[in-house]
PDB file of C-alpha atoms in Angstrom:
ATOM      1  CA  ALA A   1      54.122  25.001  19.768  1.00 69.00           C
ATOM      2  CA  GLN A   2      50.700  25.239  18.262  1.00 76.00           C
ATOM      3  CA  SER A   3      47.549  24.591  20.241  1.00 89.00           C
ATOM      4  CA  VAL A   4      43.890  24.175  19.369  1.00 94.00           C
ATOM      5  CA  SER A   5      40.966  25.224  21.485  1.00 95.00           C
ATOM      6  CA  GLN A   6      37.388  24.069  21.023  1.00 96.00           C
ATOM      7  CA  HIS A   7      34.984  26.288  22.880  1.00 87.00           C
ATOM      8  CA  ASN A   8      32.257  23.856  23.796  1.00 90.00           C
ATOM      9  CA  HIS A   9      32.712  20.470  25.401  1.00 93.00           C
ATOM     10  CA  HIS A  10      29.114  19.327  24.927  1.00 96.00           C
ATOM     11  CA  VAL A  11      26.428  20.780  22.667  1.00 97.00           C
ATOM     12  CA  ILE A  12      22.839  19.572  22.768  1.00 97.00           C
ATOM     13  CA  LEU A  13      20.461  20.433  19.926  1.00 97.00           C
ATOM     14  CA  SER A  14      17.123  19.381  18.545  1.00 97.00           C
ATOM     15  CA  GLU A  15      16.829  18.126  15.003  1.00 97.00           C
ATOM     16  CA  ALA A  16      16.693  20.886  12.383  1.00 97.00           C
ATOM     17  CA  ALA A  17      18.521  23.338  14.617  1.00 97.00           C
ATOM     18  CA  SER A  18      21.555  25.115  13.236  1.00 97.00           C
ATOM     19  CA  LEU A  19      24.997  24.195  14.452  1.00 97.00           C
ATOM     20  CA  GLU A  20      28.178  26.139  14.933  1.00 97.00           C
ATOM     21  CA  LEU A  21      31.166  24.650  16.728  1.00 97.00           C
ATOM     22  CA  GLY A  22      34.018  26.963  17.557  1.00 96.00           C
ATOM     23  CA  CYS A  23      37.688  26.249  16.949  1.00 96.00           C
ATOM     24  CA  ASN A  24      40.618  28.564  17.515  1.00 96.00           C
ATOM     25  CA  TYR A  25      44.264  27.785  17.018  1.00 93.00           C
ATOM     26  CA  SER A  26      47.482  29.433  17.997  1.00 90.00           C
ATOM     27  CA  TYR A  27      50.105  29.503  15.281  1.00 81.00           C
ATOM     28  CA  GLY A  28      51.273  32.445  13.297  1.00 73.00           C
ATOM     29  CA  GLY A  29      52.353  30.750  10.098  1.00 78.00           C
ATOM     30  CA  THR A  30      50.699  28.844   7.303  1.00 80.00           C
ATOM     31  CA  VAL A  31      48.314  26.198   8.533  1.00 85.00           C
ATOM     32  CA  ASN A  32      46.226  23.386   7.196  1.00 88.00           C
ATOM     33  CA  LEU A  33      42.986  22.922   9.112  1.00 92.00           C
ATOM     34  CA  PHE A  34      40.770  19.913   9.571  1.00 94.00           C
ATOM     35  CA  TRP A  35      37.573  18.794  11.201  1.00 96.00           C
ATOM     36  CA  TYR A  36      37.280  15.126  12.071  1.00 96.00           C
ATOM     37  CA  VAL A  37      34.174  13.357  13.319  1.00 96.00           C
ATOM     38  CA  GLN A  38      33.994  10.278  15.500  1.00 93.00           C
ATOM     39  CA  TYR A  39      30.617   8.545  15.544  1.00 92.00           C
ATOM     40  CA  PRO A  40      29.889   6.309  18.541  1.00 87.00           C
ATOM     41  CA  GLY A  41      32.001   3.179  18.301  1.00 83.00           C
ATOM     42  CA  GLN A  42      33.684   4.252  15.097  1.00 86.00           C
ATOM     43  CA  HIS A  43      37.055   5.662  14.112  1.00 86.00           C
ATOM     44  CA  LEU A  44      37.980   9.220  13.295  1.00 91.00           C
ATOM     45  CA  GLN A  45      36.736  10.259   9.889  1.00 92.00           C
ATOM     46  CA  LEU A  46      37.675  13.342   7.932  1.00 92.00           C
ATOM     47  CA  LEU A  47      34.756  15.769   7.673  1.00 95.00           C
ATOM     48  CA  LEU A  48      36.465  18.570   5.780  1.00 94.00           C
ATOM     49  CA  LYS A  49      39.800  20.279   5.321  1.00 92.00           C
ATOM     50  CA  TYR A  50      41.302  23.614   4.396  1.00 92.00           C
ATOM     51  CA  PHE A  51      44.655  23.881   2.674  1.00 87.00           C
ATOM     52  CA  SER A  52      44.447  27.122   0.710  1.00 87.00           C
ATOM     53  CA  GLY A  53      42.149  29.178  -1.503  1.00 90.00           C
ATOM     54  CA  ASP A  54      38.507  29.812  -0.705  1.00 93.00           C
ATOM     55  CA  PRO A  55      38.269  30.132   3.088  1.00 94.00           C
ATOM     56  CA  LEU A  56      34.772  28.646   3.046  1.00 96.00           C
ATOM     57  CA  VAL A  57      35.124  24.919   2.640  1.00 96.00           C
ATOM     58  CA  LYS A  58      32.403  22.366   2.244  1.00 96.00           C
ATOM     59  CA  GLY A  59      32.623  18.864   3.545  1.00 94.00           C
ATOM     60  CA  ILE A  60      30.570  15.740   3.679  1.00 93.00           C
ATOM     61  CA  LYS A  61      27.031  15.479   5.025  1.00 94.00           C
ATOM     62  CA  GLY A  62      26.236  19.166   4.588  1.00 96.00           C
ATOM     63  CA  PHE A  63      28.953  20.484   6.889  1.00 97.00           C
ATOM     64  CA  GLU A  64      31.009  23.549   6.098  1.00 97.00           C
ATOM     65  CA  ALA A  65      33.707  25.537   7.844  1.00 98.00           C
ATOM     66  CA  GLU A  66      35.090  29.023   7.452  1.00 96.00           C
ATOM     67  CA  PHE A  67      38.740  29.881   7.916  1.00 95.00           C
ATOM     68  CA  ILE A  68      39.152  33.391   9.307  1.00 94.00           C
ATOM     69  CA  LYS A  69      42.876  34.041   9.403  1.00 91.00           C
ATOM     70  CA  SER A  70      42.621  37.275  11.365  1.00 92.00           C
ATOM     71  CA  LYS A  71      40.744  35.503  14.128  1.00 94.00           C
ATOM     72  CA  PHE A  72      42.774  32.280  13.990  1.00 93.00           C
ATOM     73  CA  SER A  73      39.460  30.475  13.751  1.00 95.00           C
ATOM     74  CA  PHE A  74      38.003  27.582  11.783  1.00 97.00           C
ATOM     75  CA  ASN A  75      34.417  27.185  12.940  1.00 97.00           C
ATOM     76  CA  LEU A  76      32.277  24.281  11.811  1.00 97.00           C
ATOM     77  CA  ARG A  77      28.693  24.900  10.716  1.00 97.00           C
ATOM     78  CA  LYS A  78      25.641  23.028   9.549  1.00 98.00           C
ATOM     79  CA  PRO A  79      22.329  24.745   8.803  1.00 97.00           C
ATOM     80  CA  SER A  80      20.112  21.898   9.981  1.00 97.00           C
ATOM     81  CA  VAL A  81      21.368  19.016  12.095  1.00 97.00           C
ATOM     82  CA  GLN A  82      20.012  15.487  12.088  1.00 97.00           C
ATOM     83  CA  TRP A  83      19.898  12.866  14.799  1.00 96.00           C
ATOM     84  CA  SER A  84      22.581  10.970  12.876  1.00 96.00           C
ATOM     85  CA  ASP A  85      24.995  13.868  13.438  1.00 97.00           C
ATOM     86  CA  THR A  86      25.318  12.828  17.067  1.00 97.00           C
ATOM     87  CA  ALA A  87      29.058  12.321  17.446  1.00 96.00           C
ATOM     88  CA  GLU A  88      32.231  13.865  18.767  1.00 96.00           C
ATOM     89  CA  TYR A  89      33.856  16.500  16.605  1.00 97.00           C
ATOM     90  CA  PHE A  90      37.545  17.346  16.632  1.00 97.00           C
ATOM     91  CA  CYS A  91      39.275  20.341  15.140  1.00 97.00           C
ATOM     92  CA  ALA A  92      42.902  19.813  14.149  1.00 94.00           C
ATOM     93  CA  VAL A  93      45.746  21.932  12.853  1.00 91.00           C
ATOM     94  CA  TYR A  94      48.795  21.037  10.793  1.00 84.00           C
ATOM     95  CA  ALA A  95      51.384  23.737  11.102  1.00 74.00           C
ATOM     96  CA  GLY A  96      53.508  22.679   8.154  1.00 63.00           C
ATOM     97  CA  GLY A  97      57.229  23.145   7.818  1.00 59.00           C
ATOM     98  CA  THR A  98      59.039  20.620   9.962  1.00 55.00           C
ATOM     99  CA  SER A  99      55.833  19.361  11.524  1.00 56.00           C
ATOM    100  CA  TYR A 100      55.829  16.575   8.934  1.00 60.00           C
ATOM    101  CA  GLY A 101      52.062  16.622   8.831  1.00 64.00           C
ATOM    102  CA  LYS A 102      51.725  16.153  12.570  1.00 79.00           C
ATOM    103  CA  LEU A 103      48.254  17.195  13.635  1.00 87.00           C
ATOM    104  CA  THR A 104      47.470  19.007  16.848  1.00 90.00           C
ATOM    105  CA  PHE A 105      43.920  18.300  17.990  1.00 94.00           C
ATOM    106  CA  GLY A 106      41.476  20.190  20.111  1.00 95.00           C
ATOM    107  CA  GLN A 107      39.858  18.460  23.041  1.00 94.00           C
ATOM    108  CA  GLY A 108      36.718  17.658  21.088  1.00 96.00           C
ATOM    109  CA  THR A 109      33.070  18.691  21.214  1.00 96.00           C
ATOM    110  CA  ILE A 110      30.383  16.133  21.844  1.00 96.00           C
ATOM    111  CA  LEU A 111      27.257  16.879  19.844  1.00 97.00           C
ATOM    112  CA  THR A 112      23.988  15.300  20.933  1.00 97.00           C
ATOM    113  CA  VAL A 113      21.010  15.759  18.622  1.00 97.00           C
ATOM    114  CA  HIS A 114      17.585  14.924  19.983  1.00 95.00           C
ATOM    115  CA  PRO A 115      14.957  13.717  17.493  1.00 90.00           C
TER     116      PRO A 115
ATOM    117  CA  ASP B   1      39.045  -2.649   2.853  1.00 51.00           C
ATOM    118  CA  THR B   2      41.840  -0.261   1.904  1.00 69.00           C
ATOM    119  CA  GLY B   3      41.896   1.879   5.033  1.00 90.00           C
ATOM    120  CA  VAL B   4      44.368   1.932   7.900  1.00 94.00           C
ATOM    121  CA  SER B   5      44.225  -1.373   9.728  1.00 95.00           C
ATOM    122  CA  GLN B   6      45.139  -1.904  13.362  1.00 97.00           C
ATOM    123  CA  ASN B   7      45.311  -4.961  15.562  1.00 97.00           C
ATOM    124  CA  PRO B   8      44.516  -6.086  18.069  1.00 97.00           C
ATOM    125  CA  ARG B   9      41.473  -3.898  18.498  1.00 95.00           C
ATOM    126  CA  HIS B  10      41.352  -4.516  22.211  1.00 96.00           C
ATOM    127  CA  LYS B  11      44.014  -5.644  24.658  1.00 97.00           C
ATOM    128  CA  ILE B  12      43.720  -6.184  28.384  1.00 97.00           C
ATOM    129  CA  THR B  13      47.006  -6.746  30.135  1.00 97.00           C
ATOM    130  CA  LYS B  14      48.349  -6.902  33.629  1.00 97.00           C
ATOM    131  CA  ARG B  15      50.562  -4.140  34.893  1.00 97.00           C
ATOM    132  CA  GLY B  16      54.197  -4.873  34.117  1.00 97.00           C
ATOM    133  CA  GLN B  17      53.530  -6.908  30.989  1.00 98.00           C
ATOM    134  CA  ASN B  18      54.657  -5.914  27.516  1.00 98.00           C
ATOM    135  CA  VAL B  19      52.194  -5.290  24.696  1.00 98.00           C
ATOM    136  CA  THR B  20      52.632  -4.749  20.975  1.00 98.00           C
ATOM    137  CA  PHE B  21      50.251  -3.153  18.502  1.00 98.00           C
ATOM    138  CA  ARG B  22      50.466  -3.430  14.762  1.00 98.00           C
ATOM    139  CA  CYS B  23      49.409  -0.929  12.115  1.00 98.00           C
ATOM    140  CA  ASP B  24      49.067  -1.476   8.382  1.00 97.00           C
ATOM    141  CA  PRO B  25      48.801   1.897   6.646  1.00 96.00           C
ATOM    142  CA  ILE B  26      46.997   2.678   3.428  1.00 94.00           C
ATOM    143  CA  SER B  27      48.987   1.227   0.579  1.00 91.00           C
ATOM    144  CA  GLU B  28      51.585   3.651  -0.848  1.00 86.00           C
ATOM    145  CA  HIS B  29      51.266   6.089   2.047  1.00 91.00           C
ATOM    146  CA  ASN B  30      54.800   7.037   3.007  1.00 90.00           C
ATOM    147  CA  ARG B  31      53.944   8.755   6.283  1.00 91.00           C
ATOM    148  CA  LEU B  32      52.771   6.886   9.345  1.00 94.00           C
ATOM    149  CA  TYR B  33      51.783   8.321  12.701  1.00 94.00           C
ATOM    150  CA  TRP B  34      50.952   7.001  16.133  1.00 96.00           C
ATOM    151  CA  TYR B  35      48.617   8.940  18.402  1.00 95.00           C
ATOM    152  CA  ARG B  36      47.169   8.242  21.819  1.00 95.00           C
ATOM    153  CA  GLN B  37      43.649   9.199  22.882  1.00 94.00           C
ATOM    154  CA  THR B  38      42.199   9.089  26.354  1.00 92.00           C
ATOM    155  CA  LEU B  39      38.559   9.600  27.303  1.00 86.00           C
ATOM    156  CA  GLY B  40      37.432  13.183  26.931  1.00 83.00           C
ATOM    157  CA  GLN B  41      40.550  14.278  25.082  1.00 88.00           C
ATOM    158  CA  GLY B  42      41.600  14.697  21.503  1.00 91.00           C
ATOM    159  CA  PRO B  43      44.313  12.484  20.041  1.00 93.00           C
ATOM    160  CA  GLU B  44      47.855  13.333  21.119  1.00 93.00           C
ATOM    161  CA  PHE B  45      50.798  12.843  18.793  1.00 91.00           C
ATOM    162  CA  LEU B  46      53.300  10.166  19.797  1.00 94.00           C
ATOM    163  CA  THR B  47      55.603   9.550  16.870  1.00 93.00           C
ATOM    164  CA  TYR B  48      55.967   9.810  13.116  1.00 90.00           C
ATOM    165  CA  PHE B  49      57.671   7.849  10.337  1.00 93.00           C
ATOM    166  CA  GLN B  50      58.487   8.861   6.822  1.00 90.00           C
ATOM    167  CA  ASN B  51      59.075   5.586   5.051  1.00 91.00           C
ATOM    168  CA  GLU B  52      61.196   3.566   7.508  1.00 92.00           C
ATOM    169  CA  ALA B  53      62.754   6.541   9.269  1.00 91.00           C
ATOM    170  CA  GLN B  54      61.349   7.634  12.622  1.00 91.00           C
ATOM    171  CA  LEU B  55      61.623  11.408  12.307  1.00 88.00           C
ATOM    172  CA  GLU B  56      59.906  12.712  15.392  1.00 86.00           C
ATOM    173  CA  LYS B  57      59.000  11.483  18.855  1.00 88.00           C
ATOM    174  CA  SER B  58      56.824  13.259  21.363  1.00 88.00           C
ATOM    175  CA  ARG B  59      57.934  13.782  24.937  1.00 84.00           C
ATOM    176  CA  LEU B  60      54.866  11.684  25.770  1.00 80.00           C
ATOM    177  CA  LEU B  61      56.770   8.698  24.419  1.00 84.00           C
ATOM    178  CA  SER B  62      58.709   7.452  27.413  1.00 89.00           C
ATOM    179  CA  ASP B  63      61.604   5.012  27.218  1.00 92.00           C
ATOM    180  CA  ARG B  64      59.127   2.187  27.704  1.00 96.00           C
ATOM    181  CA  PHE B  65      57.601   2.923  24.319  1.00 96.00           C
ATOM    182  CA  SER B  66      59.245   1.926  21.068  1.00 95.00           C
ATOM    183  CA  ALA B  67      57.954   2.085  17.538  1.00 96.00           C
ATOM    184  CA  GLU B  68      59.346   0.599  14.380  1.00 96.00           C
ATOM    185  CA  ARG B  69      58.479   0.617  10.733  1.00 96.00           C
ATOM    186  CA  PRO B  70      60.726  -1.900   9.021  1.00 91.00           C
ATOM    187  CA  LYS B  71      60.862  -1.585   5.246  1.00 86.00           C
ATOM    188  CA  GLY B  72      58.574   1.402   5.386  1.00 85.00           C
ATOM    189  CA  SER B  73      55.389  -0.643   5.349  1.00 91.00           C
ATOM    190  CA  PHE B  74      53.608  -1.782   8.524  1.00 96.00           C
ATOM    191  CA  SER B  75      54.523  -0.412  11.926  1.00 97.00           C
ATOM    192  CA  THR B  76      54.576  -1.771  15.461  1.00 98.00           C
ATOM    193  CA  LEU B  77      54.235   0.087  18.726  1.00 97.00           C
ATOM    194  CA  GLU B  78      55.551  -1.758  21.772  1.00 97.00           C
ATOM    195  CA  ILE B  79      54.946  -0.750  25.346  1.00 97.00           C
ATOM    196  CA  GLN B  80      57.201  -2.399  27.885  1.00 97.00           C
ATOM    197  CA  ARG B  81      56.410  -2.805  31.585  1.00 97.00           C
ATOM    198  CA  THR B  82      52.933  -1.389  31.151  1.00 97.00           C
ATOM    199  CA  GLU B  83      51.486   0.938  33.768  1.00 96.00           C
ATOM    200  CA  GLN B  84      47.857   1.773  34.494  1.00 95.00           C
ATOM    201  CA  GLY B  85      48.447   5.229  33.054  1.00 94.00           C
ATOM    202  CA  ASP B  86      49.123   3.628  29.677  1.00 96.00           C
ATOM    203  CA  SER B  87      45.453   2.683  29.394  1.00 97.00           C
ATOM    204  CA  ALA B  88      44.219   4.517  26.312  1.00 96.00           C
ATOM    205  CA  MET B  89      43.260   4.155  22.674  1.00 96.00           C
ATOM    206  CA  TYR B  90      46.326   3.952  20.447  1.00 97.00           C
ATOM    207  CA  LEU B  91      45.602   5.328  17.001  1.00 96.00           C
ATOM    208  CA  CYS B  92      47.595   4.779  13.873  1.00 97.00           C
ATOM    209  CA  ALA B  93      47.264   7.080  10.886  1.00 94.00           C
ATOM    210  CA  SER B  94      48.869   7.417   7.499  1.00 93.00           C
ATOM    211  CA  SER B  95      49.205   9.952   4.734  1.00 89.00           C
ATOM    212  CA  LEU B  96      50.910  10.598   1.429  1.00 86.00           C
ATOM    213  CA  SER B  97      53.170  13.594   1.540  1.00 77.00           C
ATOM    214  CA  LYS B  98      52.201  16.257  -0.972  1.00 69.00           C
ATOM    215  CA  VAL B  99      53.341  19.788  -1.559  1.00 60.00           C
ATOM    216  CA  SER B 100      49.756  20.965  -1.736  1.00 60.00           C
ATOM    217  CA  GLY B 101      48.536  19.364   1.458  1.00 66.00           C
ATOM    218  CA  ASN B 102      48.662  16.341   3.654  1.00 71.00           C
ATOM    219  CA  THR B 103      45.433  14.538   4.573  1.00 82.00           C
ATOM    220  CA  ILE B 104      45.836  12.093   7.417  1.00 87.00           C
ATOM    221  CA  TYR B 105      43.625   9.001   7.601  1.00 90.00           C
ATOM    222  CA  PHE B 106      43.091   7.201  10.880  1.00 93.00           C
ATOM    223  CA  GLY B 107      42.614   3.573  11.746  1.00 94.00           C
ATOM    224  CA  GLU B 108      40.009   2.290  14.162  1.00 92.00           C
ATOM    225  CA  GLY B 109      42.473   2.243  17.040  1.00 95.00           C
ATOM    226  CA  SER B 110      43.668  -0.299  19.547  1.00 96.00           C
ATOM    227  CA  TRP B 111      42.189  -0.069  23.021  1.00 96.00           C
ATOM    228  CA  LEU B 112      44.611  -0.877  25.820  1.00 97.00           C
ATOM    229  CA  THR B 113      43.435  -1.568  29.346  1.00 97.00           C
ATOM    230  CA  VAL B 114      46.104  -2.138  31.975  1.00 97.00           C
ATOM    231  CA  VAL B 115      44.793  -3.797  35.120  1.00 96.00           C
TER     232      VAL B 115
END
């Protein structure tokens, strides 16, 4: 069964700092990869996704992620964070085939941005 | 609002009581998922429907849990004889199956507190 590991449980940054959140997955086949964000008191929202093609994907609010197949990684990046980026971020993997679109999530990374 | 709708949003129940949650997926989405999320963890898959057929159930879904999706539209998740360990956020999600990819959209969740 696939698994997803997010390296950091809690990241604290100042505004304008650069962000990189790590995500590694374990599955040897074709995968679809996602980052979801959960703002305080709100539901999970899709930030970006990778299905195929260019391994560098851009999402909403200036976020991007790079799929590195050889490293089984899908790290999330943002060049300059804002206070409004304070949220919990979840990496998720869809392993395809008979998984019927079932997502396996990482444990989440809480991002706190200080103004 | 055309997103995934869940109700009730919050439910407090006494141990041993039965509870039922309802999910209305995005119109025309043929796939519907139930996940459970506890504090500090990512969502965990519970079960999945394609149209009205329940195609997969997680081992997390004990015999006290039952989900239905009559007519392939809305879905209900019932928990019988609730236990304190059932306290969690129950998330519903939906998607439209595509060959090229499968983006899953989440509802706001239903918080269950068992006292």
